[in-house]
């Protein structure tokens, strides 16, 4: 199918899903180019309807027949409709988790799925994303490079064609390249910035475009964009300035996006975890932070990665690293409340406290 038709389907699906969903019954839509026969439960629409005409036709059909099994748009294709059967704090919500194949991202996706979300695992590691998605009910995997605009646009398009909309974006993908001013290369500095800072901007740009379509058809509903930031976005990090700078910048983006998107009922917040000392970002034997920080001399006197680990555990009043469940609980709070936006929420075990 041509790219233009897919773009048209991706723009229409959020409108249809929004019109067919209620507070008590959410639905998902899946786009396919073939026609289907559903008898009385097939809603047929003309192409290029105005918002007003589309709303009127969908509501009239639902009032007379209930939610259709499918919606066919002449000259475009068919959107089979699936009522949500999930329960939980995020029941029926469609959530994208970038960097979701491993680490914090996988843990976050797992807990969101357990609370009823339909999760999109977005990651450059396509095989890892597929493996993770296979563990969750109703999840899909999409290969995505958050620093590449075309890849991000494709991620949002594939999500909408698979589910019909986006309710929550968790911008989790991030990388670290530690080093002193003498050691840091321009290439590594720009790589960290591209993934952690520019990637957040691109994901917000294209996810919010979908959410704005949904807002047009249900102005009272709320949507969430959540950046997984870091305690390093709250306080500087010695010999880790590329990462800390990208995270400080991420909080600036969060506050600015929150102001711009509030009129569309899109809440934008950041969750700032402490160190996931048990996760692969820290423990990978070749590129993990324990090894990087040992080699960069961030911990005076440390001779082994165990010395580095003990040093970072000792900095936390609750005496352990942050875990995915700790972050997921902050995400649930953000999604459930309707009167908070533009915030940076610490989840650090007391290592960083608000002043």
Coordinates of C-alpha atoms in Angstrom, one line a residue:
X1 CA 0.0 0.0 0.0
X2 CA 1.4 3.4 -0.9
X3 CA 2.8 5.7 1.9
X4 CA 0.2 8.4 1.3
X5 CA -2.6 5.9 2.0
X6 CA -0.9 4.7 5.2
X7 CA -0.5 8.3 6.4
X8 CA -4.2 8.9 5.7
X9 CA -5.2 5.8 7.7
X10 CA -2.8 6.8 10.5
X11 CA -4.5 10.2 10.7
X12 CA -8.0 8.7 10.6
X13 CA -7.6 5.9 13.1
X14 CA -7.2 8.1 16.2
X15 CA -10.4 10.0 15.3
X16 CA -12.3 6.7 14.9
X17 CA -10.9 5.1 18.1
X18 CA -11.7 8.2 20.1
X19 CA -15.3 8.4 18.8
X20 CA -15.9 4.7 19.4
X21 CA -14.4 4.7 23.0
X22 CA -16.2 5.8 26.1
X23 CA -15.1 6.2 29.7
X24 CA -16.4 2.7 30.5
X25 CA -15.6 1.0 27.2
X26 CA -12.4 1.6 25.3
X27 CA -11.7 0.0 21.9
X28 CA -8.7 -0.6 19.7
X29 CA -8.6 -0.4 15.9
X30 CA -6.3 -2.2 13.5
X31 CA -6.0 -1.0 10.0
X32 CA -5.9 -3.4 7.0
X33 CA -6.3 -2.6 3.3
X34 CA -8.7 -5.5 2.6
X35 CA -12.5 -5.2 3.0
X36 CA -14.4 -7.3 5.5
X37 CA -18.0 -8.3 5.8
X38 CA -19.7 -7.8 9.1
X39 CA -23.3 -7.4 8.2
X40 CA -25.2 -4.9 10.4
X41 CA -22.0 -4.4 12.5
X42 CA -20.1 -2.9 9.6
X43 CA -19.9 0.9 9.6
X44 CA -19.2 2.3 6.1
X45 CA -17.9 5.8 5.7
X46 CA -17.0 8.0 2.8
X47 CA -13.4 9.3 2.5
X48 CA -12.4 12.9 3.4
X49 CA -15.3 13.6 5.8
X50 CA -15.1 16.7 7.9
X51 CA -14.7 16.4 11.6
X52 CA -18.4 17.3 12.1
X53 CA -19.7 14.8 9.5
X54 CA -17.5 12.0 10.8
X55 CA -18.6 12.6 14.4
X56 CA -22.3 12.7 13.4
X57 CA -22.1 9.5 11.3
X58 CA -20.2 7.5 13.9
X59 CA -22.4 8.6 16.8
X60 CA -25.6 7.9 14.8
X61 CA -24.4 4.4 14.0
X62 CA -23.4 3.6 17.6
X63 CA -26.7 4.9 18.9
X64 CA -28.7 2.6 16.5
X65 CA -26.4 -0.4 16.4
X66 CA -23.8 -0.3 19.2
X67 CA -20.1 -0.4 18.6
X68 CA -19.4 -1.8 15.1
X69 CA -17.1 -4.8 14.5
X70 CA -15.4 -2.9 11.8
X71 CA -15.3 0.5 10.0
X72 CA -14.7 0.5 6.3
X73 CA -13.6 3.7 4.6
X74 CA -14.3 3.8 0.9
X75 CA -11.2 3.8 -1.2
X76 CA -8.9 3.4 1.9
X77 CA -9.5 0.1 3.8
X78 CA -11.0 -1.4 6.9
X79 CA -10.5 -0.8 10.6
X80 CA -11.5 -4.0 12.6
X81 CA -12.7 -2.9 16.0
X82 CA -11.7 -4.8 19.2
X83 CA -13.4 -3.8 22.6
X84 CA -10.9 -3.7 25.5
X85 CA -11.2 -6.6 27.9
X86 CA -8.2 -5.6 30.1
X87 CA -8.4 -4.4 33.7
X88 CA -6.1 -2.5 35.9
X89 CA -4.9 1.1 36.5
X90 CA -4.1 1.6 32.8
X91 CA -6.9 -0.6 31.4
X92 CA -7.2 -0.2 27.6
X93 CA -4.6 2.5 27.3
X94 CA -2.1 2.3 24.4
X95 CA 1.4 3.0 25.7
X96 CA 4.7 3.4 23.8
X97 CA 7.9 2.6 25.8
X98 CA 11.0 3.6 23.9
X99 CA 14.2 1.7 24.8
X100 CA 11.7 -1.0 25.9
X101 CA 13.7 -4.2 25.1
X102 CA 15.8 -4.2 28.2
X103 CA 16.6 -2.6 31.5
X104 CA 14.3 0.1 33.0
X105 CA 12.3 0.1 29.7
X106 CA 11.5 -3.6 29.8
X107 CA 10.6 -3.4 33.5
X108 CA 8.4 -0.4 33.0
X109 CA 6.6 -2.1 30.0
X110 CA 6.1 -5.2 32.1
X111 CA 4.4 -3.3 34.9
X112 CA 2.3 -1.2 32.6
X113 CA 1.1 -4.3 30.7
X114 CA 0.2 -5.9 34.0
X115 CA -2.0 -2.9 34.8
X116 CA -3.9 -3.3 31.5
X117 CA -2.0 -1.3 29.0
X118 CA -1.4 -2.3 25.4
X119 CA 2.3 -1.8 25.1
X120 CA 4.5 -0.9 22.1
X121 CA 8.1 -2.0 22.7
X122 CA 10.2 0.4 20.7
X123 CA 13.9 -0.2 20.4
X124 CA 16.8 -0.3 18.0
X125 CA 17.4 -3.8 19.1
X126 CA 14.6 -5.3 17.0
X127 CA 15.1 -8.9 18.0
X128 CA 15.2 -7.9 21.7
X129 CA 12.1 -5.9 21.2
X130 CA 10.3 -8.8 19.6
X131 CA 11.3 -11.1 22.4
X132 CA 10.1 -8.7 25.1
X133 CA 6.8 -8.0 23.3
X134 CA 6.2 -11.8 23.1
X135 CA 6.1 -11.9 26.9
X136 CA 3.2 -9.5 27.2
X137 CA -0.5 -9.8 26.2
X138 CA -1.4 -7.7 23.2
X139 CA 2.1 -6.1 22.9
X140 CA 3.9 -5.3 19.6
X141 CA 7.5 -4.5 18.8
X142 CA 8.7 -1.7 16.5
X143 CA 12.3 -1.1 15.5
X144 CA 13.0 2.6 16.3
X145 CA 15.9 4.9 16.5
X146 CA 14.7 7.9 18.5
X147 CA 17.4 10.2 17.2
X148 CA 16.2 9.7 13.6
X149 CA 13.1 11.7 12.6
X150 CA 11.8 9.3 10.0
X151 CA 12.2 6.3 12.4
X152 CA 10.2 8.1 15.1
X153 CA 7.5 9.1 12.6
X154 CA 7.3 5.5 11.5
X155 CA 7.0 4.4 15.2
X156 CA 4.0 6.5 15.8
X157 CA 2.4 5.5 12.5
X158 CA 2.9 1.8 13.2
X159 CA 1.4 2.2 16.7
X160 CA -1.7 3.9 15.3
X161 CA -2.2 1.4 12.5
X162 CA -1.9 -1.4 15.1
X163 CA -4.0 0.0 17.9
X164 CA -5.8 3.1 16.6
X165 CA -4.2 5.7 18.9
X166 CA -1.7 6.7 21.6
X167 CA -2.6 7.4 25.2
X168 CA 0.8 7.3 26.9
X169 CA 4.3 7.9 25.6
X170 CA 7.1 6.8 27.9
X171 CA 10.3 8.4 26.5
X172 CA 12.8 6.1 28.1
X173 CA 15.5 5.4 25.5
X174 CA 18.8 6.8 26.7
X175 CA 22.5 6.2 26.7
X176 CA 25.5 7.2 28.8
X177 CA 29.1 8.0 27.7
X178 CA 31.1 9.0 30.8
X179 CA 34.4 10.7 30.8
X180 CA 36.3 13.8 31.8
X181 CA 36.7 16.9 29.6
X182 CA 40.0 15.6 28.4
X183 CA 38.6 12.1 27.6
X184 CA 35.2 13.1 26.1
X185 CA 35.1 13.1 22.3
X186 CA 32.8 15.4 20.3
X187 CA 31.3 12.3 18.7
X188 CA 30.3 10.7 22.0
X189 CA 29.0 14.0 23.4
X190 CA 26.8 14.5 20.3
X191 CA 25.6 10.9 20.4
X192 CA 24.4 11.3 24.0
X193 CA 22.7 14.5 23.1
X194 CA 21.0 13.0 20.0
X195 CA 19.5 10.1 21.9
X196 CA 18.7 11.6 25.3
X197 CA 17.7 15.2 24.3
X198 CA 16.8 15.3 20.6
X199 CA 15.2 11.9 20.8
X200 CA 12.8 13.1 23.5
X201 CA 11.9 16.1 21.3
X202 CA 11.2 13.9 18.3
X203 CA 9.1 11.4 20.2
X204 CA 7.1 14.2 21.8
X205 CA 6.6 16.0 18.5
X206 CA 5.1 13.0 16.7
X207 CA 3.2 11.4 19.7
X208 CA 1.6 14.7 20.5
X209 CA 0.4 15.1 16.9
X210 CA -1.7 11.9 17.3
X211 CA -2.9 13.1 20.8
X212 CA -4.0 16.4 19.3
X213 CA -6.2 14.5 16.8
X214 CA -7.8 12.6 19.6
X215 CA -8.3 15.8 21.5
X216 CA -10.4 17.3 18.7
X217 CA -12.9 14.5 19.0
X218 CA -12.9 14.2 22.9
X219 CA -11.6 17.4 24.4
X220 CA -12.3 16.2 28.0
X221 CA -9.9 13.3 27.9
X222 CA -6.3 13.4 29.1
X223 CA -3.1 12.0 27.6
X224 CA 0.4 11.6 29.0
X225 CA 3.9 12.1 27.8
X226 CA 6.5 11.0 30.4
X227 CA 10.2 11.3 30.1
X228 CA 12.3 8.9 32.1
X229 CA 14.9 11.4 33.2
X230 CA 17.5 10.8 35.9
X231 CA 18.7 12.0 39.3
X232 CA 21.5 13.4 37.1
X233 CA 18.9 15.8 35.7
X234 CA 18.5 17.2 39.3
X235 CA 22.2 17.6 40.2
X236 CA 25.4 17.6 38.3
X237 CA 27.4 14.4 37.7
X238 CA 31.2 14.5 38.0
X239 CA 32.9 13.4 34.8
X240 CA 29.5 12.5 33.3
X241 CA 28.6 15.9 32.0
X242 CA 27.3 14.8 28.6
X243 CA 24.6 12.6 30.3
X244 CA 23.8 15.1 33.0
X245 CA 23.6 18.0 30.5
X246 CA 21.1 16.0 28.4
X247 CA 19.0 15.3 31.4
X248 CA 19.0 18.8 32.7
X249 CA 17.9 19.8 29.2
X250 CA 15.2 17.1 29.3
X251 CA 13.6 18.8 32.3
X252 CA 13.7 22.1 30.4
X253 CA 11.9 20.4 27.5
X254 CA 9.4 18.8 29.9
X255 CA 8.4 22.1 31.4
X256 CA 8.2 23.8 28.0
X257 CA 6.2 21.0 26.4
X258 CA 3.9 21.0 29.4
X259 CA 3.0 24.7 28.8
X260 CA 2.5 24.2 25.0
X261 CA 0.5 21.0 25.2
X262 CA -1.7 21.8 28.2
X263 CA -4.5 23.3 25.9
X264 CA -4.8 19.9 24.3
X265 CA -5.1 18.1 27.7
X266 CA -1.7 16.5 27.2
X267 CA 0.2 16.3 30.5
X268 CA 4.0 16.2 30.2
X269 CA 6.1 15.1 33.2
X270 CA 9.5 13.7 34.0
X271 CA 10.3 10.8 36.3
X272 CA 13.8 11.0 37.7
X273 CA 15.1 7.6 38.9
X274 CA 18.1 7.0 40.9
X275 CA 20.7 4.5 39.8
X276 CA 19.3 1.1 38.6
X277 CA 22.3 -0.6 40.0
X278 CA 21.0 -4.1 39.2
X279 CA 20.3 -3.3 35.5
X280 CA 22.3 -3.9 32.4
X281 CA 23.2 -0.2 32.0
X282 CA 25.3 -0.6 35.1
X283 CA 26.3 -4.2 35.1
X284 CA 27.3 -4.9 31.5
X285 CA 30.8 -6.2 31.8
X286 CA 32.1 -4.3 28.8
X287 CA 30.1 -1.0 28.5
X288 CA 28.3 -0.9 31.9
X289 CA 28.5 2.2 34.0
X290 CA 30.3 0.3 36.8
X291 CA 33.1 -0.4 34.4
X292 CA 33.0 3.1 32.8
X293 CA 33.1 4.8 36.1
X294 CA 35.9 2.6 37.4
X295 CA 37.9 3.5 34.2
X296 CA 37.0 7.2 34.4
X297 CA 38.2 7.4 38.0
X298 CA 34.8 8.7 39.2
X299 CA 35.2 6.8 42.5
X300 CA 38.4 7.7 44.3
X301 CA 40.3 4.6 45.5
X302 CA 38.1 2.1 43.7
X303 CA 40.0 -0.8 42.3
X304 CA 37.1 -3.1 41.3
X305 CA 33.5 -2.7 40.0
X306 CA 32.4 -4.0 43.4
X307 CA 34.1 -1.0 45.0
X308 CA 32.1 1.3 42.6
X309 CA 28.8 -0.5 43.4
X310 CA 29.3 -0.2 47.2
X311 CA 30.1 3.5 46.8
X312 CA 26.9 4.2 44.9
X313 CA 24.8 2.1 47.3
X314 CA 26.2 4.0 50.2
X315 CA 25.0 7.3 48.7
X316 CA 21.3 6.3 49.0
X317 CA 19.6 6.8 52.4
X318 CA 17.5 3.7 51.7
X319 CA 20.6 1.8 50.9
X320 CA 19.7 0.3 47.5
X321 CA 19.5 1.2 43.9
X322 CA 16.3 2.2 42.1
X323 CA 14.2 -0.6 40.5
X324 CA 11.7 -0.7 37.6
X325 CA 8.7 -1.1 40.0
X326 CA 9.7 2.2 41.8
X327 CA 9.6 4.0 38.4
X328 CA 6.4 2.3 37.3
X329 CA 4.6 3.5 40.5
X330 CA 5.6 7.1 39.7
X331 CA 4.3 6.6 36.1
X332 CA 1.0 5.3 37.5
X333 CA 0.7 8.3 39.7
X334 CA 1.4 10.6 36.7
X335 CA -1.2 8.9 34.6
X336 CA -3.9 8.7 37.3
X337 CA -3.8 12.3 38.5
X338 CA -5.3 15.1 36.4
X339 CA -3.8 18.2 38.0
X340 CA -0.1 18.0 37.5
X341 CA 2.1 18.8 34.5
X342 CA 5.6 20.0 33.9
X343 CA 7.0 18.3 37.0
X344 CA 10.3 16.4 37.6
X345 CA 9.4 13.6 40.1
X346 CA 12.4 12.2 42.0
X347 CA 12.5 8.4 42.6
X348 CA 15.9 8.3 44.2
X349 CA 15.6 6.6 47.6
X350 CA 16.4 10.0 49.1
X351 CA 19.7 10.5 47.3
X352 CA 18.3 13.6 45.7
X353 CA 15.7 15.6 47.6
X354 CA 13.7 18.5 46.4
X355 CA 14.9 21.9 47.7

